[in-house]
Amino acid sequence: MEAKGFIIAGTSPDGLLVELIELRDHPWFLACQYHPEFQSKPNAPHPLFKGFINACLAHGELKRWERRVGIK
């Protein structure tokens, strides 16, 4: 998997299970085995959700800029 760009970013405390993977060369991709939604509240989101929202906003800004300068 690592040869295809997957990065093991987190494991279980005993190190036997992969808990979090990321994809190299992607602006924002991850997959997790745990449940960050259980650690989130509307006014205090888990860092994974906060990071995802920030990546979406940045992507939207990039797309708006590309449209303004004529890049598709």
PDB file of C-alpha atoms in Angstrom:
ATOM      1  CA  MET A   1       0.000   0.000   0.000  1.00  0.00           C
ATOM      2  CA  GLU A   2       2.794   2.415   0.807  1.00  0.00           C
ATOM      3  CA  ALA A   3       4.187   1.974  -2.720  1.00  0.00           C
ATOM      4  CA  LYS A   4       0.831   3.245  -4.043  1.00  0.00           C
ATOM      5  CA  GLY A   5       0.937   6.357  -1.861  1.00  0.00           C
ATOM      6  CA  PHE A   6      -0.823   5.297   1.314  1.00  0.00           C
ATOM      7  CA  ILE A   7       0.786   6.439   4.545  1.00  0.00           C
ATOM      8  CA  ILE A   8       0.080   4.701   7.830  1.00  0.00           C
ATOM      9  CA  ALA A   9      -0.484   7.743  10.012  1.00  0.00           C
ATOM     10  CA  GLY A  10      -1.795   6.098  13.183  1.00  0.00           C
ATOM     11  CA  THR A  11      -1.906   2.699  14.830  1.00  0.00           C
ATOM     12  CA  SER A  12      -3.578   1.153  17.850  1.00  0.00           C
ATOM     13  CA  PRO A  13      -1.787   1.589  21.197  1.00  0.00           C
ATOM     14  CA  ASP A  14      -0.222  -1.859  20.837  1.00  0.00           C
ATOM     15  CA  GLY A  15       0.872  -1.061  17.277  1.00  0.00           C
ATOM     16  CA  LEU A  16      -0.872  -4.094  15.784  1.00  0.00           C
ATOM     17  CA  LEU A  17      -3.758  -2.368  13.985  1.00  0.00           C
ATOM     18  CA  VAL A  18      -3.720   0.428  11.463  1.00  0.00           C
ATOM     19  CA  GLU A  19      -6.132   3.081  12.721  1.00  0.00           C
ATOM     20  CA  LEU A  20      -5.455   5.976  10.350  1.00  0.00           C
ATOM     21  CA  ILE A  21      -4.162   6.215   6.783  1.00  0.00           C
ATOM     22  CA  GLU A  22      -3.437   9.187   4.559  1.00  0.00           C
ATOM     23  CA  LEU A  23      -2.884   9.403   0.816  1.00  0.00           C
ATOM     24  CA  ARG A  24       0.368  11.004  -0.295  1.00  0.00           C
ATOM     25  CA  ASP A  25       0.070  13.701  -2.979  1.00  0.00           C
ATOM     26  CA  HIS A  26      -3.593  14.387  -2.216  1.00  0.00           C
ATOM     27  CA  PRO A  27      -4.628  17.736  -0.738  1.00  0.00           C
ATOM     28  CA  TRP A  28      -6.776  16.110   1.947  1.00  0.00           C
ATOM     29  CA  PHE A  29      -7.482  12.400   2.223  1.00  0.00           C
ATOM     30  CA  LEU A  30      -7.644  10.164   5.237  1.00  0.00           C
ATOM     31  CA  ALA A  31      -9.471   7.138   6.493  1.00  0.00           C
ATOM     32  CA  CYS A  32      -9.814   6.178  10.128  1.00  0.00           C
ATOM     33  CA  GLN A  33     -11.053   3.182  12.064  1.00  0.00           C
ATOM     34  CA  TYR A  34     -12.045   5.139  15.142  1.00  0.00           C
ATOM     35  CA  HIS A  35     -15.008   7.489  15.544  1.00  0.00           C
ATOM     36  CA  PRO A  36     -14.012  11.166  15.767  1.00  0.00           C
ATOM     37  CA  GLU A  37     -17.681  12.158  15.592  1.00  0.00           C
ATOM     38  CA  PHE A  38     -18.071  10.870  19.154  1.00  0.00           C
ATOM     39  CA  GLN A  39     -15.474  13.433  20.271  1.00  0.00           C
ATOM     40  CA  SER A  40     -17.094  16.361  18.440  1.00  0.00           C
ATOM     41  CA  LYS A  41     -19.561  18.987  19.532  1.00  0.00           C
ATOM     42  CA  PRO A  42     -21.091  21.743  17.361  1.00  0.00           C
ATOM     43  CA  ASN A  43     -18.910  24.388  18.978  1.00  0.00           C
ATOM     44  CA  ALA A  44     -15.862  22.149  19.444  1.00  0.00           C
ATOM     45  CA  PRO A  45     -15.341  19.900  16.412  1.00  0.00           C
ATOM     46  CA  HIS A  46     -12.775  17.125  16.404  1.00  0.00           C
ATOM     47  CA  PRO A  47      -9.597  18.243  14.568  1.00  0.00           C
ATOM     48  CA  LEU A  48     -10.340  15.867  11.674  1.00  0.00           C
ATOM     49  CA  PHE A  49     -13.635  17.618  10.943  1.00  0.00           C
ATOM     50  CA  LYS A  50     -12.109  21.049  11.395  1.00  0.00           C
ATOM     51  CA  GLY A  51      -9.291  20.119   8.993  1.00  0.00           C
ATOM     52  CA  PHE A  52     -11.760  18.788   6.429  1.00  0.00           C
ATOM     53  CA  ILE A  53     -13.843  21.961   6.527  1.00  0.00           C
ATOM     54  CA  ASN A  54     -10.710  24.109   6.167  1.00  0.00           C
ATOM     55  CA  ALA A  55      -9.553  22.018   3.191  1.00  0.00           C
ATOM     56  CA  CYS A  56     -12.983  22.409   1.546  1.00  0.00           C
ATOM     57  CA  LEU A  57     -12.892  26.169   2.020  1.00  0.00           C
ATOM     58  CA  ALA A  58      -9.363  26.382   0.599  1.00  0.00           C
ATOM     59  CA  HIS A  59     -10.365  24.252  -2.383  1.00  0.00           C
ATOM     60  CA  GLY A  60     -13.354  26.510  -3.040  1.00  0.00           C
ATOM     61  CA  GLU A  61     -11.132  29.584  -2.911  1.00  0.00           C
ATOM     62  CA  LEU A  62      -8.727  27.969  -5.391  1.00  0.00           C
ATOM     63  CA  LYS A  63     -11.567  27.117  -7.778  1.00  0.00           C
ATOM     64  CA  ARG A  64     -12.964  30.661  -7.590  1.00  0.00           C
ATOM     65  CA  TRP A  65      -9.494  32.074  -8.331  1.00  0.00           C
ATOM     66  CA  GLU A  66      -9.065  29.672 -11.282  1.00  0.00           C
ATOM     67  CA  ARG A  67     -12.387  30.811 -12.742  1.00  0.00           C
ATOM     68  CA  ARG A  68     -11.431  34.483 -12.329  1.00  0.00           C
ATOM     69  CA  VAL A  69      -8.128  34.045 -14.168  1.00  0.00           C
ATOM     70  CA  GLY A  70      -9.559  31.686 -16.792  1.00  0.00           C
ATOM     71  CA  ILE A  71      -8.089  28.367 -15.680  1.00  0.00           C
ATOM     72  CA  LYS A  72     -10.460  25.393 -15.911  1.00  0.00           C
TER      73      LYS A  72
END
